[in-house]
Every structure is written in structure tokens, then in C-alpha cells.
Short mmCIF file of C-alpha atoms in Angstrom, two decimals:
data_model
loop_
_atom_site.label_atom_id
_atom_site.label_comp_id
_atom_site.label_asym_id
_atom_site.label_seq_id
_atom_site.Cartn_x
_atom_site.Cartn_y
_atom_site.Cartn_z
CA UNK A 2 5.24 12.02 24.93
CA UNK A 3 5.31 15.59 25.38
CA UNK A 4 2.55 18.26 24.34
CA UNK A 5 3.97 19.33 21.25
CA UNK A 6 5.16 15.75 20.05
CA UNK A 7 1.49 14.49 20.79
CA UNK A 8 0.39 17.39 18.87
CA UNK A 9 2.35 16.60 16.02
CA UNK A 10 1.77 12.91 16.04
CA UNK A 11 -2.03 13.82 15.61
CA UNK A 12 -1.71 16.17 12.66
CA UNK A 13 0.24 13.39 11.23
CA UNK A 14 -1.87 10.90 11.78
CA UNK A 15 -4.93 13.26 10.31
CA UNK A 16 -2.59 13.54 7.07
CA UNK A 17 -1.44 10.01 6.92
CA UNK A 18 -4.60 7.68 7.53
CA UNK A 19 -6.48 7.69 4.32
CA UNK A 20 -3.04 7.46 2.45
CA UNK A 21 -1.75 4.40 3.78
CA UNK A 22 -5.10 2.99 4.07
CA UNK A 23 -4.87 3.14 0.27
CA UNK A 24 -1.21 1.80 0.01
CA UNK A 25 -2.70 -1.08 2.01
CA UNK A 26 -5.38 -1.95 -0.40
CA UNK A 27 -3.63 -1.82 -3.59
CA UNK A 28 -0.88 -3.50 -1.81
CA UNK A 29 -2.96 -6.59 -1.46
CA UNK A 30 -4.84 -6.15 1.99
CA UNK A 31 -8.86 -6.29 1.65
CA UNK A 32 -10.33 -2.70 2.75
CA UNK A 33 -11.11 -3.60 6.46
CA UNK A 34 -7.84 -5.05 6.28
CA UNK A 35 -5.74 -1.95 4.84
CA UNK A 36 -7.55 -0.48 7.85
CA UNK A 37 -6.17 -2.08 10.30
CA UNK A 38 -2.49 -2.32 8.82
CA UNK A 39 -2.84 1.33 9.24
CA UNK A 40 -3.44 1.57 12.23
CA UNK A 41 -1.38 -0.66 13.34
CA UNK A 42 1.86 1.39 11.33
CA UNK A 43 0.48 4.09 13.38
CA UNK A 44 0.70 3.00 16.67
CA UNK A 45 4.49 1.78 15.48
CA UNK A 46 4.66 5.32 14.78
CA UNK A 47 3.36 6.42 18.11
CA UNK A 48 5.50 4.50 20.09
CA UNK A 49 8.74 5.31 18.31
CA UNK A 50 7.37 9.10 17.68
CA UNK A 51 10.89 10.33 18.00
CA UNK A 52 12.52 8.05 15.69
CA UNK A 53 9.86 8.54 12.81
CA UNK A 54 9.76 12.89 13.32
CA UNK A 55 13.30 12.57 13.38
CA UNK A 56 13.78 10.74 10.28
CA UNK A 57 15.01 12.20 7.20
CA UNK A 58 12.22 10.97 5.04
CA UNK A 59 9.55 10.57 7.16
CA UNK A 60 7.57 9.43 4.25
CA UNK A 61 9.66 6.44 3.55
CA UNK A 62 10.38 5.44 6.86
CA UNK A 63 6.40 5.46 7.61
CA UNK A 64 5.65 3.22 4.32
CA UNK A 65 8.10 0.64 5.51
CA UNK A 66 6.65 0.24 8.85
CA UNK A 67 3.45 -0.45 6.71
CA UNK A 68 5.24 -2.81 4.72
CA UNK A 69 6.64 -4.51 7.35
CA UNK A 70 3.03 -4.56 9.21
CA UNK A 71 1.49 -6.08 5.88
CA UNK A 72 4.29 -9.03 6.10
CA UNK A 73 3.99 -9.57 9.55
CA UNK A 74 -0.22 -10.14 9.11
CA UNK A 75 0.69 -12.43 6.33
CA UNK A 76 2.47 -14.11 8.16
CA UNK A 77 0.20 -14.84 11.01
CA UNK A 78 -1.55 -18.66 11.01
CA UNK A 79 -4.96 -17.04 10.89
CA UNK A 80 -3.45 -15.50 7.41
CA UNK A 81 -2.73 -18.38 5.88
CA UNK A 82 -5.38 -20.20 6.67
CA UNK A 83 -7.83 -17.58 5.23
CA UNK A 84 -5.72 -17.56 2.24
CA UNK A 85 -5.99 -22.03 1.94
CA UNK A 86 -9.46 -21.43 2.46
CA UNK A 87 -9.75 -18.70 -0.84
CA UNK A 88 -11.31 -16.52 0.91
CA UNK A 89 -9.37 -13.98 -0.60
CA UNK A 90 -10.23 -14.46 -4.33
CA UNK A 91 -11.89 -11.70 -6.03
CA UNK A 92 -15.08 -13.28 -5.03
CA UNK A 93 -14.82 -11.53 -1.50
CA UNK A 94 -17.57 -9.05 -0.52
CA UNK A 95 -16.35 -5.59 -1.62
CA UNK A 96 -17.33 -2.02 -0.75
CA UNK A 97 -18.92 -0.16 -3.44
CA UNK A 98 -17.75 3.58 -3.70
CA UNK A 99 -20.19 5.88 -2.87
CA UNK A 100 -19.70 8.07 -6.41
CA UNK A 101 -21.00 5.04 -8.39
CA UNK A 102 -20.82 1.90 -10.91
CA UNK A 103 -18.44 3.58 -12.94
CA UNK A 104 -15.62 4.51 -10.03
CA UNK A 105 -16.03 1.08 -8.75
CA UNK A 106 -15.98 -0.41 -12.05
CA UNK A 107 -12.06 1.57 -12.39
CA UNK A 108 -11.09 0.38 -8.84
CA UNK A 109 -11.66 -3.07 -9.81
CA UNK A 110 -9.98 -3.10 -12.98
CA UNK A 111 -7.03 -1.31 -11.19
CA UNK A 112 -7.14 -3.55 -8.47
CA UNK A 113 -7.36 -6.60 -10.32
CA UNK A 114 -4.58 -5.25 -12.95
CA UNK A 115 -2.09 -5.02 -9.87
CA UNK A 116 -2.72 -8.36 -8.86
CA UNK A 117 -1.09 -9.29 -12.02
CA UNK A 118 2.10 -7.98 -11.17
CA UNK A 119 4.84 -10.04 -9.13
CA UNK A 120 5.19 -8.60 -5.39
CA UNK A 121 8.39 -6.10 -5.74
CA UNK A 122 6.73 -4.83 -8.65
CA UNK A 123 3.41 -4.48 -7.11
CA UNK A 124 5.07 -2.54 -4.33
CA UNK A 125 7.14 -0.23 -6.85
CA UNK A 126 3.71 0.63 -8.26
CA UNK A 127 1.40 1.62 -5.78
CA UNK A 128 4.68 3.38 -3.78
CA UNK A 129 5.48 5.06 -6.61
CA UNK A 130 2.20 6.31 -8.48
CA UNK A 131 -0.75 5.77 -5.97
CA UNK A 132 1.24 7.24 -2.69
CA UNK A 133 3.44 9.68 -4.60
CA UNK A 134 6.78 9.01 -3.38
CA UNK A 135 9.57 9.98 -5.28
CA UNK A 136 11.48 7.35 -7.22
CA UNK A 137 14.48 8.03 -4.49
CA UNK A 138 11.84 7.74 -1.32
CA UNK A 139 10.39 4.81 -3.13
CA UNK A 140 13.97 3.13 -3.62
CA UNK A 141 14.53 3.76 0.49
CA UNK A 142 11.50 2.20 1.78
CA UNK A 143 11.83 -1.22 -0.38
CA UNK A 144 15.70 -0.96 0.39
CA UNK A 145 16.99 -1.02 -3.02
CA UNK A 146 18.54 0.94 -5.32
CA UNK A 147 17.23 3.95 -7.28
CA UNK A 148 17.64 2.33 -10.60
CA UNK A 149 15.99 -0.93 -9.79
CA UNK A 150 12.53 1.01 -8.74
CA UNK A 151 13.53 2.42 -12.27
CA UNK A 152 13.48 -0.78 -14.17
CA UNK A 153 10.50 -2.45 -12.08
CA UNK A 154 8.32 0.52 -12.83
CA UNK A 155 9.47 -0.26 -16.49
CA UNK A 156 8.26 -3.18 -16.62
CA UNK A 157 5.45 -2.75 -14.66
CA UNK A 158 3.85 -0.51 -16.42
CA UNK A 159 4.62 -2.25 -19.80
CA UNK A 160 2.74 -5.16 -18.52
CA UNK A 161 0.11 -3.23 -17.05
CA UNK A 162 -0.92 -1.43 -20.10
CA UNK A 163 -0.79 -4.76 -22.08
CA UNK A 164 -3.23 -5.65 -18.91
CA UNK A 165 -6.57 -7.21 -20.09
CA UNK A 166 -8.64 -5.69 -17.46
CA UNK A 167 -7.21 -1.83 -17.97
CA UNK A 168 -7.71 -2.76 -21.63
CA UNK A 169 -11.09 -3.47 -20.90
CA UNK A 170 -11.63 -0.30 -19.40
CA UNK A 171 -10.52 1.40 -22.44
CA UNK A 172 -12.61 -0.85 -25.23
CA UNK A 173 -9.78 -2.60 -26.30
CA UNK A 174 -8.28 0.28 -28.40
CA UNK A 175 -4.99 -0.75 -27.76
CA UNK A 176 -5.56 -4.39 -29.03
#
């Protein structure tokens, strides 16, 4: 890799990180996890540099490597058997938030309100409102059309604001 590609690969990578570490957590992936599903999109990205600076929506193309790196640790034995074992459940140490009770109180409902959706819909989500893509990015990186991120995001958010644990959040006004 050239001088100015390198360059470029590094301001990305300073703009990126902290982005799809957070795709990767409300995706599913624990936060030491997301962490290294991150990295591990990046060094995709580093070794096919000119494919991802030359794509027409960088953004998109970047978020599926992620998704495809999320898959592929699922996907791995040692996955699966964490999962059998339930390791996973909510139960699992978490990382408080340095800004306090309240901020990790939100995270959690948030977190645990996603986890309520099915997978595609999950995805929709937390492409669409927690990374910012467009609804036309989001509908490239999941492969599908435009008005199917449309009617997922629907119905997403109808369920999630029927969600007990957002409710919760709220006192129950809506109820």
C-alpha cells in the first residue's frame, strides 16, 4: 500500500472504529466482542483498501464486511458452544458507562429491547438509526430492496415502542 492509501486507511480507521464497534454491540456481539468484529472488518478493509476506497458507498460496503465478520464468528464451534453453555444471557458481566446508573440503565433497556426483534429486523434497526445510514445505504448492505428496510423498520419500531423494557424506561405512560 502506498503512502497516501495508508494515509487514508488510517483516517478511516480513526473515523470508523467507535462506529462499528457500536453496530457490533447492538447487533448482538458482547462489548469485547463488537471489539474484535471491528477489527477484524478492518483488517478486511486493509487488505482490500482499494476495493473499499473505491466503492461507491463506502459506508455500506464497510457495514457488510462487519456483517459478514459477525456471521462468520457465529459460526465458529467455539461460538456455539458458548452460546449451549448460556453464557450469553443477559446475566453476562457488563461494562458500566462511565457517565452513570442512569446511561447504563438506557443502554440496557435498548439493548435488551433489540433483542426482541427477529435478526433482519434487528439489523434494519441499528443500520438504520444507531449507524445513520440512509434507508438506500441500509437496503445495499443487507442486499435487499429499499422498500423492505421500509417495512422492517415499520414494524420494528411498532414493536419496539410496544417494548416492555423501553416502556419501562418511560413509566409506563404508554400502557
Amino acid at each position: 500500500m502506498d503512502r497516501d492509501s495508508e494515509a487514508a486507511y488510517a483516517s478511516y480507521v480513526e473515523q470508523a472504529w467507535g462506529s462499528l464497534v457500536r453496530a457490533a454491540v447492538f447487533l448482538g456481539a458482547l462489548p469485547h466482542e463488537a471489539e474484535d468484529i471491528a477489527q477484524t472488518t478492518l483488517v478486511r478493509c486493509y487488505t482490500g483498501w482499494d476495493k473499499v476506497s473505491s466503492a461507491d458507498n463506502r459506508d455500506a460496503y464497510v457495514y457488510r464486511m462487519l456483517l459478514n465478520c459477525l456471521r462468520d464468528t457465529r459460526r465458529t464451534r467455539w461460538w456455539k458452544d458458548r452460546a449451549a453453555t448460556g453464557t450469553l444471557e443477559d446475566g453476562g458481566a457488563r461494562t458500566a458507562v462511565s457517565d452513570g446508573a442512569d446511561a447504563f440503565a438506557l443502554a440496557d433497556a435498548v439493548h435488551r429491547a433489540l433483542s426482541c426483534l427477529t435478526k433482519p429486523n434487528r439489523d434494519v434497526v441499528v443500520l438504520r438509526y444507531f449507524v445513520q445510514l440512509t434507508e438506500r445505504q441500509t437496503a445495499d448492505v443487507l442486499g435487499v430492496p429499499t422498500g423492505t428496510v421500509k417495512s422492517r423498520l415499520s414494524r420494528s419500531l411498532a414493536q419496539l415502542a410496544a417494548n416492555d423494557h423501553i416502556l419501562d424506561l418511560s413509566g409506563g405512560a404508554s400502557r
